[in-house]
Amino acid sequence: MIYSKIKTATAMAVALVVLSPAALALDGAELYKTKTCSTCHGKDGKSPILPSYPKVAGQNEAYTLQQMKDIKSGTRANGGSAAMKGVMHLVSDEEIAALAKFISTMQP
Amino acid sequence: MNRKHILTMMTAVLGLTVSATSLAWLEAGGQRDEALHLKPDHENGIEVYEVCAGCHLTEGWGTKDGTFPQLAGQHKEVLVKQLADIREGNRDNPTMYPFALPESIGGAQALMDVVTYTAKLPMNPDNGKGEWETGSSEFEQGKKLYADNCTECHDKNGEGIAEKFYPKIQGQHYNYMMRQFEWIRDGKRRNANPDMVKQIKGFSDKDMQMVINYVSRIPVPKEDLAPSKDWLNPDYD
C-alpha cells in the first residue's frame, strides 16, 4: 500500500519533471496562425493587411512581449491598437510569451 | 395654386429628410448594389475567403464564444450590406474593419465572390447556445417574445428575408447575438433598422436573454447543416 503510494508519487514527480517543460513549450508558430495574428500581420509577419499596420517579423522578443501585453491591457491604445485588442482575450500570458519568442525568430 | 405649390414642395423636402434618416440603415452603398448584380466566381471566392478564415474559420462557423460570428449560410445580401456598413463605420468593430476595406477584399467582383462562397457553406451544427434548455420556462417565455416581436422581419424560424436585408439569425452564436441585440437596443449599432429598435425598446436584460436564448435554440433545417460538428471544409487543407 505505502509502497504503491510512493511509487505513484515518484511516478508523478517524474512525470511532472518530464512533462512540464514540454507543456510549457507552446507552439508559437501554431498560435500565430490559429489566434488570428497572421490575418493582420501576414503569414510571414511582414506583409500586413493594411500598409499602416506593422511588420512584426524578427522584432526583439522582450519588446514584442511588452507591446502585446500593453495592447491587451489597453495601456497602449494609440493608432490601430483597437483592432488588435479585439482578439487579445484569445491569448493567455503564456501564449503571449510563446508568440513573442516565435516572432523574434521569424525572418525579417 | 401658389400656396399649394409651396406646400407640396415643403412636404417633399420634409419627406426627403424623414426618409433620409429612417432609411439610413438601407442607404445603398454604390459598391453594394453593383456587387449584387455580378456573376460570382467560386474559385476566387475561396481565395478571397482565406484571410477571413483566420477569424471566421475555414468552415465559416465563427466561434462558440461569440467573438467571431458564423457567416456560413447567411444571405449574401445581408453579408454585402454588413460589409458595407462596417466599412462605412456604422458598426463599432475595429477588429473586423480592415477586412471590409476594398484594399483587402478587392472590388465589387471580389466582394460578390466571397459572399456567395460563404453564403453557400453548410452551417455549424453546434452553435453557442444560451443557458436555458428547450422546454424550460425561460425558453417558453423567449419563444413567446419571439413570436410577438420578431417574426415580421426574421421570419418564423429566424430565417430572415434576403431581399429586404433582414439577417438570418437561426444557428447564430448566443454571445454574438446578445452583443448585437444589446447594441441595437441601445443605439450603438448605427446601421440598425429603426423599426427593430422601436420594437425592442422596452426589452429588459432578462427579456433580451430569453429571446436570444430561444433564437440560439431554433433548430436549423438539416439540409443547411454540415453533416457533423467535426466536418472540415475540403476547399482548404
GROMACS .gro file of N, CA and C in nm, chain B residues 6-167:
model
  486
  114ILE      N    1  -4.610   7.561  -5.296
  114ILE     CA    2  -4.510   7.572  -5.189
  114ILE      C    3  -4.529   7.459  -5.087
  115LEU      N    4  -4.655   7.435  -5.056
  115LEU     CA    5  -4.686   7.331  -4.960
  115LEU      C    6  -4.634   7.195  -5.008
  116THR      N    7  -4.662   7.171  -5.139
  116THR     CA    8  -4.614   7.043  -5.194
  116THR      C    9  -4.462   7.032  -5.183
  117MET      N   10  -4.400   7.144  -5.218
  117MET     CA   11  -4.254   7.144  -5.212
  117MET      C   12  -4.203   7.118  -5.070
  118MET      N   13  -4.271   7.185  -4.975
  118MET     CA   14  -4.229   7.168  -4.836
  118MET      C   15  -4.247   7.023  -4.790
  119THR      N   16  -4.360   6.968  -4.830
  119THR     CA   17  -4.384   6.828  -4.792
  119THR      C   18  -4.277   6.739  -4.854
  120ALA      N   19  -4.248   6.770  -4.979
  120ALA     CA   20  -4.148   6.688  -5.047
  120ALA      C   21  -4.014   6.695  -4.975
  121VAL      N   22  -3.975   6.818  -4.939
  121VAL     CA   23  -3.847   6.836  -4.870
  121VAL      C   24  -3.848   6.761  -4.736
  122LEU      N   25  -3.960   6.781  -4.666
  122LEU     CA   26  -3.975   6.716  -4.537
  122LEU      C   27  -3.966   6.565  -4.551
  123GLY      N   28  -4.041   6.518  -4.651
  123GLY     CA   29  -4.043   6.374  -4.677
  123GLY      C   30  -3.903   6.321  -4.702
  124LEU      N   31  -3.829   6.399  -4.778
  124LEU     CA   32  -3.692   6.359  -4.810
  124LEU      C   33  -3.608   6.344  -4.684
  125THR      N   34  -3.619   6.447  -4.597
  125THR     CA   35  -3.538   6.443  -4.475
  125THR      C   36  -3.576   6.323  -4.390
  126VAL      N   37  -3.705   6.302  -4.376
  126VAL     CA   38  -3.751   6.191  -4.294
  126VAL      C   39  -3.699   6.059  -4.349
  127SER      N   40  -3.718   6.042  -4.480
  127SER     CA   41  -3.678   5.911  -4.533
  127SER      C   42  -3.526   5.896  -4.530
  128ALA      N   43  -3.457   6.011  -4.538
  128ALA     CA   44  -3.310   6.001  -4.532
  128ALA      C   45  -3.266   5.944  -4.398
  129THR      N   46  -3.333   5.984  -4.290
  129THR     CA   47  -3.291   5.928  -4.162
  129THR      C   48  -3.345   5.787  -4.142
  130SER      N   49  -3.472   5.766  -4.176
  130SER     CA   50  -3.526   5.635  -4.141
  130SER      C   51  -3.474   5.527  -4.234
  131LEU      N   52  -3.426   5.568  -4.350
  131LEU     CA   53  -3.374   5.465  -4.441
  131LEU      C   54  -3.221   5.459  -4.439
  132ALA      N   55  -3.162   5.536  -4.347
  132ALA     CA   56  -3.015   5.538  -4.345
  132ALA      C   57  -2.959   5.397  -4.335
  133TRP      N   58  -3.031   5.310  -4.265
  133TRP     CA   59  -2.980   5.174  -4.244
  133TRP      C   60  -2.974   5.096  -4.374
  134LEU      N   61  -3.047   5.148  -4.476
  134LEU     CA   62  -3.054   5.074  -4.602
  134LEU      C   63  -2.997   5.153  -4.718
  135GLU      N   64  -2.935   5.266  -4.686
  135GLU     CA   65  -2.881   5.350  -4.793
  135GLU      C   66  -2.790   5.267  -4.881
  136ALA      N   67  -2.814   5.276  -5.010
  136ALA     CA   68  -2.735   5.194  -5.100
  136ALA      C   69  -2.592   5.245  -5.109
  137GLY      N   70  -2.497   5.167  -5.059
  137GLY     CA   71  -2.358   5.197  -5.087
  137GLY      C   72  -2.341   5.159  -5.233
  138GLY      N   73  -2.274   5.241  -5.314
  138GLY     CA   74  -2.263   5.214  -5.457
  138GLY      C   75  -2.216   5.073  -5.485
  139GLN      N   76  -2.111   5.033  -5.413
  139GLN     CA   77  -2.049   4.904  -5.438
  139GLN      C   78  -2.143   4.789  -5.405
  140ARG      N   79  -2.231   4.815  -5.308
  140ARG     CA   80  -2.321   4.710  -5.264
  140ARG      C   81  -2.415   4.666  -5.377
  141ASP      N   82  -2.478   4.766  -5.439
  141ASP     CA   83  -2.573   4.734  -5.546
  141ASP      C   84  -2.501   4.677  -5.666
  142GLU      N   85  -2.385   4.736  -5.693
  142GLU     CA   86  -2.307   4.690  -5.807
  142GLU      C   87  -2.273   4.541  -5.788
  143ALA      N   88  -2.226   4.508  -5.669
  143ALA     CA   89  -2.179   4.372  -5.643
  143ALA      C   90  -2.290   4.269  -5.663
  144LEU      N   91  -2.409   4.300  -5.612
  144LEU     CA   92  -2.516   4.201  -5.615
  144LEU      C   93  -2.565   4.167  -5.755
  145HIS      N   94  -2.519   4.243  -5.855
  145HIS     CA   95  -2.560   4.211  -5.992
  145HIS      C   96  -2.453   4.135  -6.070
  146LEU      N   97  -2.342   4.108  -6.005
  146LEU     CA   98  -2.233   4.040  -6.076
  146LEU      C   99  -2.245   3.889  -6.067
  147LYS      N  100  -2.178   3.821  -6.160
  147LYS     CA  101  -2.178   3.675  -6.159
  147LYS      C  102  -2.061   3.627  -6.072
  148PRO      N  103  -2.089   3.547  -5.969
  148PRO     CA  104  -1.982   3.510  -5.877
  148PRO      C  105  -1.886   3.406  -5.934
  149ASP      N  106  -1.761   3.418  -5.893
  149ASP     CA  107  -1.657   3.323  -5.932
  149ASP      C  108  -1.619   3.241  -5.809
  150HIS      N  109  -1.651   3.112  -5.813
  150HIS     CA  110  -1.633   3.025  -5.698
  150HIS      C  111  -1.486   3.016  -5.653
  151GLU      N  112  -1.397   2.993  -5.750
  151GLU     CA  113  -1.255   2.976  -5.715
  151GLU      C  114  -1.199   3.102  -5.648
  152ASN      N  115  -1.238   3.216  -5.703
  152ASN     CA  116  -1.188   3.339  -5.642
  152ASN      C  117  -1.249   3.360  -5.504
  153GLY      N  118  -1.373   3.314  -5.487
  153GLY     CA  119  -1.436   3.321  -5.355
  153GLY      C  120  -1.352   3.248  -5.251
  154ILE      N  121  -1.305   3.129  -5.288
  154ILE     CA  122  -1.221   3.051  -5.197
  154ILE      C  123  -1.094   3.128  -5.163
  155GLU      N  124  -1.037   3.189  -5.265
  155GLU     CA  125  -0.912   3.262  -5.246
  155GLU      C  126  -0.931   3.384  -5.156
  156VAL      N  127  -1.035   3.462  -5.183
  156VAL     CA  128  -1.059   3.582  -5.103
  156VAL      C  129  -1.094   3.544  -4.959
  157TYR      N  130  -1.168   3.436  -4.944
  157TYR     CA  131  -1.214   3.398  -4.810
  157TYR      C  132  -1.099   3.351  -4.719
  158GLU      N  133  -0.987   3.314  -4.780
  158GLU     CA  134  -0.880   3.256  -4.699
  158GLU      C  135  -0.841   3.342  -4.578
  159VAL      N  136  -0.826   3.472  -4.601
  159VAL     CA  137  -0.784   3.558  -4.490
  159VAL      C  138  -0.896   3.569  -4.385
  160CYS      N  139  -1.019   3.569  -4.432
  160CYS     CA  140  -1.135   3.576  -4.340
  160CYS      C  141  -1.136   3.456  -4.246
  161ALA      N  142  -1.093   3.342  -4.303
  161ALA     CA  143  -1.095   3.216  -4.229
  161ALA      C  144  -1.007   3.221  -4.105
  162GLY      N  145  -0.908   3.311  -4.105
  162GLY     CA  146  -0.823   3.327  -3.989
  162GLY      C  147  -0.903   3.361  -3.864
  163CYS      N  148  -1.018   3.422  -3.882
  163CYS     CA  149  -1.105   3.452  -3.768
  163CYS      C  150  -1.238   3.377  -3.774
  164HIS      N  151  -1.302   3.377  -3.891
  164HIS     CA  152  -1.434   3.314  -3.901
  164HIS      C  153  -1.424   3.164  -3.926
  165LEU      N  154  -1.303   3.112  -3.931
  165LEU     CA  155  -1.269   2.971  -3.956
  165LEU      C  156  -1.298   2.930  -4.100
  166THR      N  157  -1.226   2.828  -4.146
  166THR     CA  158  -1.242   2.787  -4.285
  166THR      C  159  -1.385   2.739  -4.313
  167GLU      N  160  -1.452   2.690  -4.210
  167GLU     CA  161  -1.591   2.644  -4.228
  167GLU      C  162  -1.691   2.761  -4.225
  168GLY      N  163  -1.642   2.880  -4.188
  168GLY     CA  164  -1.733   2.996  -4.178
  168GLY      C  165  -1.819   2.990  -4.054
  169TRP      N  166  -1.778   2.912  -3.957
  169TRP     CA  167  -1.863   2.887  -3.841
  169TRP      C  168  -1.844   2.984  -3.726
  170GLY      N  169  -1.741   3.071  -3.735
  170GLY     CA  170  -1.714   3.159  -3.623
  170GLY      C  171  -1.679   3.079  -3.500
  171THR      N  172  -1.690   3.142  -3.382
  171THR     CA  173  -1.653   3.072  -3.259
  171THR      C  174  -1.770   3.071  -3.162
  172LYS      N  175  -1.781   2.961  -3.090
  172LYS     CA  176  -1.892   2.941  -2.997
  172LYS      C  177  -1.901   3.050  -2.892
  173ASP      N  178  -1.785   3.104  -2.854
  173ASP     CA  179  -1.787   3.209  -2.752
  173ASP      C  180  -1.839   3.342  -2.808
  174GLY      N  181  -1.867   3.344  -2.938
  174GLY     CA  182  -1.930   3.462  -2.997
  174GLY      C  183  -1.834   3.573  -3.036
  175THR      N  184  -1.703   3.550  -3.019
  175THR     CA  185  -1.608   3.653  -3.062
  175THR      C  186  -1.626   3.678  -3.212
  176PHE      N  187  -1.632   3.569  -3.287
  176PHE     CA  188  -1.650   3.578  -3.431
  176PHE      C  189  -1.783   3.515  -3.472
  177PRO      N  190  -1.867   3.590  -3.544
  177PRO     CA  191  -1.996   3.534  -3.583
  177PRO      C  192  -1.984   3.426  -3.690
  178GLN      N  193  -2.084   3.340  -3.695
  178GLN     CA  194  -2.095   3.246  -3.806
  178GLN      C  195  -2.136   3.324  -3.931
  179LEU      N  196  -2.068   3.300  -4.041
  179LEU     CA  197  -2.106   3.361  -4.168
  179LEU      C  198  -2.172   3.258  -4.259
  180ALA      N  199  -2.139   3.130  -4.238
  180ALA     CA  200  -2.193   3.024  -4.322
  180ALA      C  201  -2.346   3.031  -4.323
  181GLY      N  202  -2.402   3.024  -4.442
  181GLY     CA  203  -2.548   3.018  -4.454
  181GLY      C  204  -2.617   3.152  -4.448
  182GLN      N  205  -2.544   3.258  -4.415
  182GLN     CA  206  -2.608   3.391  -4.411
  182GLN      C  207  -2.642   3.436  -4.554
  183HIS      N  208  -2.752   3.509  -4.569
  183HIS     CA  209  -2.789   3.559  -4.702
  183HIS      C  210  -2.679   3.649  -4.757
  184LYS      N  211  -2.648   3.633  -4.886
  184LYS     CA  212  -2.539   3.714  -4.940
  184LYS      C  213  -2.573   3.862  -4.940
  185GLU      N  214  -2.701   3.894  -4.955
  185GLU     CA  215  -2.744   4.034  -4.949
  185GLU      C  216  -2.706   4.095  -4.814
  186VAL      N  217  -2.731   4.016  -4.709
  186VAL     CA  218  -2.701   4.065  -4.573
  186VAL      C  219  -2.550   4.080  -4.555
  187LEU      N  220  -2.474   3.983  -4.604
  187LEU     CA  221  -2.329   3.989  -4.591
  187LEU      C  222  -2.274   4.114  -4.660
  188VAL      N  223  -2.325   4.141  -4.780
  188VAL     CA  224  -2.278   4.258  -4.853
  188VAL      C  225  -2.313   4.385  -4.776
  189LYS      N  226  -2.435   4.392  -4.727
  189LYS     CA  227  -2.475   4.512  -4.654
  189LYS      C  228  -2.391   4.531  -4.528
  190GLN      N  229  -2.368   4.424  -4.455
  190GLN     CA  230  -2.291   4.437  -4.332
  190GLN      C  231  -2.147   4.479  -4.361
  191LEU      N  232  -2.089   4.422  -4.466
  191LEU     CA  233  -1.952   4.461  -4.500
  191LEU      C  234  -1.947   4.609  -4.536
  192ALA      N  235  -2.047   4.654  -4.613
  192ALA     CA  236  -2.051   4.796  -4.649
  192ALA      C  237  -2.068   4.883  -4.524
  193ASP      N  238  -2.153   4.838  -4.433
  193ASP     CA  239  -2.177   4.915  -4.309
  193ASP      C  240  -2.052   4.921  -4.222
  194ILE      N  241  -1.982   4.808  -4.214
  194ILE     CA  242  -1.861   4.805  -4.132
  194ILE      C  243  -1.759   4.901  -4.192
  195ARG      N  244  -1.748   4.895  -4.324
  195ARG     CA  245  -1.653   4.983  -4.392
  195ARG      C  246  -1.686   5.129  -4.369
  196GLU      N  247  -1.816   5.158  -4.368
  196GLU     CA  248  -1.856   5.298  -4.350
  196GLU      C  249  -1.860   5.340  -4.204
  197GLY      N  250  -1.816   5.251  -4.115
  197GLY     CA  251  -1.805   5.290  -3.975
  197GLY      C  252  -1.937   5.288  -3.898
  198ASN      N  253  -2.037   5.218  -3.951
  198ASN     CA  254  -2.165   5.214  -3.882
  198ASN      C  255  -2.177   5.103  -3.778
  199ARG      N  256  -2.075   5.020  -3.773
  199ARG     CA  257  -2.072   4.919  -3.668
  199ARG      C  258  -1.938   4.932  -3.599
  200ASP      N  259  -1.941   4.942  -3.465
  200ASP     CA  260  -1.816   4.963  -3.393
  200ASP      C  261  -1.739   4.835  -3.384
  201ASN      N  262  -1.669   4.799  -3.488
  201ASN     CA  263  -1.584   4.684  -3.466
  201ASN      C  264  -1.452   4.695  -3.538
  202PRO      N  265  -1.359   4.760  -3.467
  202PRO     CA  266  -1.227   4.788  -3.523
  202PRO      C  267  -1.153   4.663  -3.568
  203THR      N  268  -1.184   4.547  -3.509
  203THR     CA  269  -1.111   4.425  -3.545
  203THR      C  270  -1.149   4.379  -3.685
  204MET      N  271  -1.274   4.392  -3.717
  204MET     CA  272  -1.324   4.348  -3.847
  204MET      C  273  -1.298   4.454  -3.954
  205TYR      N  274  -1.287   4.579  -3.911
  205TYR     CA  275  -1.280   4.691  -4.005
  205TYR      C  276  -1.182   4.675  -4.121
  206PRO      N  277  -1.055   4.641  -4.094
  206PRO     CA  278  -0.960   4.635  -4.206
  206PRO      C  279  -1.002   4.538  -4.316
  207PHE      N  280  -1.079   4.435  -4.280
  207PHE     CA  281  -1.115   4.332  -4.378
  207PHE      C  282  -1.236   4.369  -4.461
  208ALA      N  283  -1.299   4.478  -4.426
  208ALA     CA  284  -1.413   4.523  -4.504
  208ALA      C  285  -1.371   4.629  -4.606
  209LEU      N  286  -1.243   4.665  -4.604
  209LEU     CA  287  -1.195   4.767  -4.696
  209LEU      C  288  -1.167   4.709  -4.833
  210PRO      N  289  -1.191   4.789  -4.938
  210PRO     CA  290  -1.163   4.740  -5.073
  210PRO      C  291  -1.017   4.697  -5.088
  211GLU      N  292  -0.924   4.761  -5.016
  211GLU     CA  293  -0.782   4.723  -5.026
  211GLU      C  294  -0.763   4.576  -4.991
  212SER      N  295  -0.842   4.525  -4.894
  212SER     CA  296  -0.819   4.386  -4.855
  212SER      C  297  -0.910   4.288  -4.928
  213ILE      N  298  -1.033   4.327  -4.956
  213ILE     CA  299  -1.122   4.235  -5.027
  213ILE      C  300  -1.102   4.241  -5.178
  214GLY      N  301  -1.074   4.359  -5.230
  214GLY     CA  302  -1.074   4.379  -5.374
  214GLY      C  303  -1.201   4.454  -5.408
  215GLY      N  304  -1.237   4.463  -5.534
  215GLY     CA  305  -1.353   4.543  -5.574
  215GLY      C  306  -1.485   4.471  -5.560
  216ALA      N  307  -1.585   4.521  -5.630
  216ALA     CA  308  -1.721   4.468  -5.623
  216ALA      C  309  -1.726   4.320  -5.661
  217GLN      N  310  -1.647   4.283  -5.762
  217GLN     CA  311  -1.648   4.143  -5.807
  217GLN      C  312  -1.599   4.050  -5.696
  218ALA      N  313  -1.488   4.086  -5.633
  218ALA     CA  314  -1.432   4.003  -5.526
  218ALA      C  315  -1.530   3.995  -5.410
  219LEU      N  316  -1.600   4.105  -5.385
  219LEU     CA  317  -1.699   4.108  -5.278
  219LEU      C  318  -1.810   4.007  -5.306
  220MET      N  319  -1.860   4.009  -5.431
  220MET     CA  320  -1.964   3.914  -5.470
  220MET      C  321  -1.912   3.770  -5.459
  221ASP      N  322  -1.788   3.748  -5.501
  221ASP     CA  323  -1.731   3.614  -5.497
  221ASP      C  324  -1.726   3.561  -5.353
  222VAL      N  325  -1.679   3.646  -5.263
  222VAL     CA  326  -1.660   3.596  -5.126
  222VAL      C  327  -1.793   3.578  -5.054
  223VAL      N  328  -1.889   3.667  -5.075
  223VAL     CA  329  -2.017   3.649  -5.003
  223VAL      C  330  -2.096   3.530  -5.058
  224THR      N  331  -2.086   3.508  -5.190
  224THR     CA  332  -2.158   3.394  -5.246
  224THR      C  333  -2.098   3.264  -5.191
  225TYR      N  334  -1.965   3.264  -5.181
  225TYR     CA  335  -1.897   3.146  -5.128
  225TYR      C  336  -1.942   3.117  -4.984
  226THR      N  337  -1.938   3.219  -4.898
  226THR     CA  338  -1.971   3.195  -4.756
  226THR      C  339  -2.119   3.164  -4.738
  227ALA      N  340  -2.204   3.228  -4.817
  227ALA     CA  341  -2.348   3.204  -4.803
  227ALA      C  342  -2.382   3.057  -4.829
  228LYS      N  343  -2.301   2.993  -4.913
  228LYS     CA  344  -2.329   2.854  -4.950
  228LYS      C  345  -2.266   2.750  -4.859
  229LEU      N  346  -2.179   2.793  -4.769
  229LEU     CA  347  -2.116   2.696  -4.680
  229LEU      C  348  -2.220   2.634  -4.587
  230PRO      N  349  -2.208   2.503  -4.560
  230PRO     CA  350  -2.302   2.440  -4.467
  230PRO      C  351  -2.281   2.495  -4.326
  231MET      N  352  -2.390   2.506  -4.251
  231MET     CA  353  -2.382   2.573  -4.121
  231MET      C  354  -2.336   2.482  -4.007
  232ASN      N  355  -2.294   2.548  -3.899
  232ASN     CA  356  -2.242   2.484  -3.779
  232ASN      C  357  -2.354   2.411  -3.703
  233PRO      N  358  -2.342   2.277  -3.686
  233PRO     CA  359  -2.448   2.206  -3.613
  233PRO      C  360  -2.435   2.225  -3.462
  234ASP      N  361  -2.334   2.297  -3.418
  234ASP     CA  362  -2.307   2.308  -3.275
  234ASP      C  363  -2.281   2.454  -3.237
  235ASN      N  364  -2.379   2.540  -3.265
  235ASN     CA  365  -2.359   2.682  -3.233
  235ASN      C  366  -2.367   2.707  -3.083
  236GLY      N  367  -2.310   2.820  -3.039
  236GLY     CA  368  -2.316   2.857  -2.897
  236GLY      C  369  -2.461   2.888  -2.858
  237LYS      N  370  -2.505   2.830  -2.746
  237LYS     CA  371  -2.645   2.847  -2.705
  237LYS      C  372  -2.655   2.915  -2.570
  238GLY      N  373  -2.772   2.970  -2.541
  238GLY     CA  374  -2.797   3.029  -2.410
  238GLY      C  375  -2.814   2.921  -2.305
  239GLU      N  376  -2.834   2.962  -2.179
  239GLU     CA  377  -2.828   2.865  -2.069
  239GLU      C  378  -2.957   2.786  -2.046
  240TRP      N  379  -3.071   2.833  -2.102
  240TRP     CA  380  -3.197   2.768  -2.070
  240TRP      C  381  -3.238   2.662  -2.172
  241GLU      N  382  -3.251   2.539  -2.122
  241GLU     CA  383  -3.284   2.425  -2.208
  241GLU      C  384  -3.419   2.444  -2.279
  242THR      N  385  -3.429   2.383  -2.396
  242THR     CA  386  -3.555   2.380  -2.468
  242THR      C  387  -3.663   2.323  -2.376
  243GLY      N  388  -3.775   2.394  -2.366
  243GLY     CA  389  -3.884   2.344  -2.282
  243GLY      C  390  -3.890   2.410  -2.146
  244SER      N  391  -3.779   2.471  -2.100
  244SER     CA  392  -3.779   2.539  -1.969
  244SER      C  393  -3.871   2.661  -1.976
  245SER      N  394  -3.904   2.714  -1.859
  245SER     CA  395  -3.997   2.826  -1.856
  245SER      C  396  -3.938   2.949  -1.926
  246GLU      N  397  -3.808   2.973  -1.907
  246GLU     CA  398  -3.745   3.087  -1.975
  246GLU      C  399  -3.743   3.068  -2.127
  247PHE      N  400  -3.724   2.944  -2.168
  247PHE     CA  401  -3.727   2.914  -2.312
  247PHE      C  402  -3.865   2.947  -2.368
  248GLU      N  403  -3.969   2.904  -2.296
  248GLU     CA  404  -4.106   2.928  -2.344
  248GLU      C  405  -4.137   3.078  -2.348
  249GLN      N  406  -4.088   3.151  -2.247
  249GLN     CA  407  -4.111   3.296  -2.248
  249GLN      C  408  -4.038   3.360  -2.366
  250GLY      N  409  -3.918   3.312  -2.392
  250GLY     CA  410  -3.842   3.364  -2.505
  250GLY      C  411  -3.912   3.335  -2.637
  251LYS      N  412  -3.968   3.218  -2.644
  251LYS     CA  413  -4.041   3.177  -2.765
  251LYS      C  414  -4.159   3.272  -2.791
  252LYS      N  415  -4.226   3.307  -2.683
  252LYS     CA  416  -4.341   3.397  -2.696
  252LYS      C  417  -4.294   3.536  -2.737
  253LEU      N  418  -4.188   3.583  -2.672
  253LEU     CA  419  -4.134   3.714  -2.710
  253LEU      C  420  -4.097   3.715  -2.858
  254TYR      N  421  -4.040   3.604  -2.903
  254TYR     CA  422  -4.001   3.595  -3.043
  254TYR      C  423  -4.124   3.604  -3.134
  255ALA      N  424  -4.225   3.525  -3.102
  255ALA     CA  425  -4.345   3.522  -3.185
  255ALA      C  426  -4.411   3.660  -3.190
  256ASP      N  427  -4.408   3.732  -3.078
  256ASP     CA  428  -4.475   3.861  -3.072
  256ASP      C  429  -4.395   3.975  -3.133
  257ASN      N  430  -4.264   3.962  -3.138
  257ASN     CA  431  -4.182   4.078  -3.175
  257ASN      C  432  -4.089   4.062  -3.293
  258CYS      N  433  -4.064   3.943  -3.337
  258CYS     CA  434  -3.953   3.926  -3.431
  258CYS      C  435  -3.990   3.864  -3.566
  259THR      N  436  -4.099   3.790  -3.570
  259THR     CA  437  -4.128   3.711  -3.691
  259THR      C  438  -4.151   3.796  -3.815
  260GLU      N  439  -4.203   3.915  -3.793
  260GLU     CA  440  -4.232   4.002  -3.905
  260GLU      C  441  -4.107   4.023  -3.992
  261CYS      N  442  -3.994   4.031  -3.930
  261CYS     CA  443  -3.871   4.055  -4.005
  261CYS      C  444  -3.778   3.933  -4.014
  262HIS      N  445  -3.767   3.861  -3.904
  262HIS     CA  446  -3.671   3.748  -3.908
  262HIS      C  447  -3.740   3.617  -3.944
  263ASP      N  448  -3.870   3.625  -3.973
  263ASP     CA  449  -3.949   3.511  -4.016
  263ASP      C  450  -3.972   3.412  -3.901
  264LYS      N  451  -4.050   3.309  -3.931
  264LYS     CA  452  -4.098   3.219  -3.826
  264LYS      C  453  -3.986   3.154  -3.747
  265ASN      N  454  -3.882   3.112  -3.817
  265ASN     CA  455  -3.775   3.038  -3.751
  265ASN      C  456  -3.638   3.104  -3.762
  266GLY      N  457  -3.640   3.236  -3.769
  266GLY     CA  458  -3.511   3.306  -3.775
  266GLY      C  459  -3.443   3.297  -3.910
  267GLU      N  460  -3.520   3.271  -4.016
  267GLU     CA  461  -3.462   3.259  -4.149
  267GLU      C  462  -3.421   3.394  -4.207
  268GLY      N  463  -3.483   3.502  -4.158
  268GLY     CA  464  -3.458   3.634  -4.217
  268GLY      C  465  -3.523   3.645  -4.353
  269ILE      N  466  -3.505   3.760  -4.419
  269ILE     CA  467  -3.561   3.781  -4.552
  269ILE      C  468  -3.453   3.846  -4.639
  270ALA      N  469  -3.398   3.766  -4.730
  270ALA     CA  470  -3.282   3.810  -4.808
  270ALA      C  471  -3.307   3.941  -4.882
  271GLU      N  472  -3.416   3.951  -4.955
  271GLU     CA  473  -3.439   4.068  -5.041
  271GLU      C  474  -3.450   4.196  -4.959
  272LYS      N  475  -3.488   4.182  -4.834
  272LYS     CA  476  -3.503   4.303  -4.751
  272LYS      C  477  -3.383   4.327  -4.662
  273PHE      N  478  -3.280   4.246  -4.678
  273PHE     CA  479  -3.158   4.259  -4.598
  273PHE      C  480  -3.182   4.226  -4.451
  274TYR      N  481  -3.285   4.146  -4.420
  274TYR     CA  482  -3.307   4.105  -4.282
  274TYR      C  483  -3.225   3.979  -4.257
  275PRO      N  484  -3.137   3.985  -4.160
  275PRO     CA  485  -3.045   3.870  -4.142
  275PRO      C  486  -3.112   3.741  -4.094
   0.00000   0.00000   0.00000
